[in-house]
CSV table of C-alpha atoms in Angstrom, one decimal:
chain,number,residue,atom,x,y,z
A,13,UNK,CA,112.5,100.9,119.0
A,14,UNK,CA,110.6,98.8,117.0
A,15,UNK,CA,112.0,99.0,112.9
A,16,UNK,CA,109.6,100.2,110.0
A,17,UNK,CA,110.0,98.1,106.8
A,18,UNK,CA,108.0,99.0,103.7
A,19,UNK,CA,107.1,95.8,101.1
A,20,UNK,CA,106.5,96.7,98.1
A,21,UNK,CA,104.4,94.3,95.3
A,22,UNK,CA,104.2,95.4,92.0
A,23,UNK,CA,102.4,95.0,88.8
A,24,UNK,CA,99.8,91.3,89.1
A,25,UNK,CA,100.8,90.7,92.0
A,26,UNK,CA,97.1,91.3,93.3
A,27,UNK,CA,96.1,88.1,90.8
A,28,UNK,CA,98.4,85.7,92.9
A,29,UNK,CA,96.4,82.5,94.3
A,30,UNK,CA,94.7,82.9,90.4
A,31,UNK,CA,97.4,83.5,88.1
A,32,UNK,CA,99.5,80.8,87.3
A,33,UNK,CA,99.3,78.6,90.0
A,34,UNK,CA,101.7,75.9,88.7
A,35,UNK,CA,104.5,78.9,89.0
A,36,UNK,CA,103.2,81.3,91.7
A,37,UNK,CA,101.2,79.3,94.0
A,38,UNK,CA,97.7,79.2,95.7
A,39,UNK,CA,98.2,82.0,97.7
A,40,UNK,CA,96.9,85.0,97.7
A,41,UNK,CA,98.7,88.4,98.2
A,42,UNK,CA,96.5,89.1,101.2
A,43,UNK,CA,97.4,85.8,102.6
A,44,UNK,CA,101.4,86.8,102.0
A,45,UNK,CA,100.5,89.9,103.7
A,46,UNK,CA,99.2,88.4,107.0
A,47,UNK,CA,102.2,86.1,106.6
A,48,UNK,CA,104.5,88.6,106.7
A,49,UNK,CA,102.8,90.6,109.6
A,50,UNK,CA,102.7,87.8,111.8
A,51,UNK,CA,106.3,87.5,111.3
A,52,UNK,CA,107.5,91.0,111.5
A,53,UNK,CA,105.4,91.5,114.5
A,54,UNK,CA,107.7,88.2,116.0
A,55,UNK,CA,110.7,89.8,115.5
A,56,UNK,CA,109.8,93.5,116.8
A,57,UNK,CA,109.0,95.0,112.4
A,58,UNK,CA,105.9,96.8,111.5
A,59,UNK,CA,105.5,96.7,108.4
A,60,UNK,CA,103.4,98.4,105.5
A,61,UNK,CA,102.2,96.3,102.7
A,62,UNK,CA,102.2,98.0,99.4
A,63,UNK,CA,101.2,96.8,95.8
A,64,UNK,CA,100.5,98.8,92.1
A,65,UNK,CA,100.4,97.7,88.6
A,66,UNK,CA,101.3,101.4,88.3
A,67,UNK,CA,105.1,102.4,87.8
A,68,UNK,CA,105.3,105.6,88.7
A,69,UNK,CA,103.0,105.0,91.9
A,70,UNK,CA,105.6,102.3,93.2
A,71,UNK,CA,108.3,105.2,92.7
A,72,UNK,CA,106.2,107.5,94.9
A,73,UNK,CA,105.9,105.2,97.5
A,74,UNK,CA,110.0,104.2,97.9
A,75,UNK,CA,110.9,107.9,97.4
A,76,UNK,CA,108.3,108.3,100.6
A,77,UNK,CA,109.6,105.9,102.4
A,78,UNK,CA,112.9,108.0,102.9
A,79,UNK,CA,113.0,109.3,106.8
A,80,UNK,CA,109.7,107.1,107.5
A,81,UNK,CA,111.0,103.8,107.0
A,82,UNK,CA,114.7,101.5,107.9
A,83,UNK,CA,114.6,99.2,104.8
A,84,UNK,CA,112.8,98.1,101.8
A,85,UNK,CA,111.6,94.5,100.8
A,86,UNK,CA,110.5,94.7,97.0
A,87,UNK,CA,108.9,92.6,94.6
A,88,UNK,CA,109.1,94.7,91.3
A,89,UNK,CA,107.8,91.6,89.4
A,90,UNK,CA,107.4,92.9,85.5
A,91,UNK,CA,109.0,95.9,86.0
A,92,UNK,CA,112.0,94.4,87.7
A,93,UNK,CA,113.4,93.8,84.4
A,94,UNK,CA,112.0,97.0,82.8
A,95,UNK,CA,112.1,100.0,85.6
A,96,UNK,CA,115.2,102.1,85.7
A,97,UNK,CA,113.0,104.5,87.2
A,98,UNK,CA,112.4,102.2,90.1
A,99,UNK,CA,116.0,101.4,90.1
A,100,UNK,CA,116.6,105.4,90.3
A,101,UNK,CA,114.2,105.8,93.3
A,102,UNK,CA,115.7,103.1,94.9
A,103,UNK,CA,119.4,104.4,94.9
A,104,UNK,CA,118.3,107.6,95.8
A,105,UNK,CA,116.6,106.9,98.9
A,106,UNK,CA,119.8,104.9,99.8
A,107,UNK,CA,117.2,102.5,102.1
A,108,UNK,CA,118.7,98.6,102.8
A,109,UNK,CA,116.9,96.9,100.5
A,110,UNK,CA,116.2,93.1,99.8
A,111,UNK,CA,114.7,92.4,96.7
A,112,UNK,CA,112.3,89.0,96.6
A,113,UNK,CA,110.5,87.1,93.9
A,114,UNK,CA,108.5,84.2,94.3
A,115,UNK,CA,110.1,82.3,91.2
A,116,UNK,CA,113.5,81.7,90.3
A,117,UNK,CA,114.0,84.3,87.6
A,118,UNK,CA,117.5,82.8,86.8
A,119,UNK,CA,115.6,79.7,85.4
A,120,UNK,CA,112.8,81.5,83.0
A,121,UNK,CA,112.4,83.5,80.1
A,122,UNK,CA,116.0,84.6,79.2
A,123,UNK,CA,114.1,88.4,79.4
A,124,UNK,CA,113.4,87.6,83.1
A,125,UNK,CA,117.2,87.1,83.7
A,126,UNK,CA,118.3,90.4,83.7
A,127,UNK,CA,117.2,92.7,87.0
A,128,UNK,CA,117.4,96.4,86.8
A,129,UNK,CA,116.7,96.6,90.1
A,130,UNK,CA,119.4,94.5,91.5
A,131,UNK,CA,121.8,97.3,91.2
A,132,UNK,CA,120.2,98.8,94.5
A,133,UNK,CA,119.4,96.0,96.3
A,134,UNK,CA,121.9,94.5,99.2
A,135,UNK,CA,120.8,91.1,98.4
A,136,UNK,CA,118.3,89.1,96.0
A,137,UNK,CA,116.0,86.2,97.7
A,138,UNK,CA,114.7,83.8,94.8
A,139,UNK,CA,112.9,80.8,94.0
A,140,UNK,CA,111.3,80.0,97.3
A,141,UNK,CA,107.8,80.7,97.0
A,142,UNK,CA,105.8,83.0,99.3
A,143,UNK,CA,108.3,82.1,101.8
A,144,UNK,CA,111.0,84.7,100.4
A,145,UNK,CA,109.2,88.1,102.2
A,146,UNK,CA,109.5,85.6,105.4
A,147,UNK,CA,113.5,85.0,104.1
A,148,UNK,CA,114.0,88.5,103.4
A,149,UNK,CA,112.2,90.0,106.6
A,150,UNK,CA,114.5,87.8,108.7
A,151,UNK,CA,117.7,88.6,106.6
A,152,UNK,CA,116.5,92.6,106.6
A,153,UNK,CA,116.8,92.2,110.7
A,154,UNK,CA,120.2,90.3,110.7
A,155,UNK,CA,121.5,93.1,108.4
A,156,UNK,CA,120.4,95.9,111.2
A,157,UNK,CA,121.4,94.0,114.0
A,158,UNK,CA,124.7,93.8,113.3
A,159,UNK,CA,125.1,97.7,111.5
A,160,UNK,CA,124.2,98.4,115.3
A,161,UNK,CA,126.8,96.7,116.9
């Protein structure tokens, strides 16, 4: 049965390919989105691709994704280091969850060191570009794989 995972982009993440390049790349998120379902289609995912500069929408969508979906890949981006109420959603849907970001956030802003949304996640992929969703779809696979043996 193929597995469901939700990816969830939040707040200027729809700017990437614009916004600073010189950290983020000339990608845009579309691209990262045909990335990622290329790949997830590869290894047997579906996924659904999900962004808002809206914090309470991104809440809606995890505490949806409870019964629909086997794990979460999220990118809070601002509200990473902001959102306990994306933090909240996320432990209450008790979904896997990998949590990505295209930077290194241990080597900015001493603000960006600090992720509220860390708490919930099983693991944090960093500092490797676009290719992190690719990173955490594969890890997200290994992780169910081997709760099913």
């Amino acid at each position: 049965m193929t597995k469901k995972i939700l990816i969830i982009n939040g707040p200027n993440l729809n700017l990437l390919g614009e916004r600073e390049e010189s950290k983020y790349g000339k990608v845009t998120l579309e691209e990262v989105k045909k990335n990622c379902e290329s790949h997830a289609k590869s290894i047997d995912f579906s996924i659904e691709f999900f962004q808002s500069n809206i914090e309470g929408e991104i809440v809606t969508a995890i505490q949806k994704a409870k019964g629909v979906f086997n794990a979460i890949i999220i990118n809070a981006a601002g509200y990473t280091h902001t959102s306990v109420a994306i933090l909240d959603a996320l432990l209450a849907v008790k979904l896997l969850t990998i949590e990505v970001h295209i930077t290194n956030i241990y080597n900015r802003e001493d603000f960006r060191k600090k992720s509220l949304i860390s708490k919930a996640a099983k693991g944090i992929i960093c500092g490797f570009g676009i290719n992190g969703y690719i990173m955490a779809l594969d890890s997200v696979k290994k992780i169910l794989e081997n709760e099913n043996k």
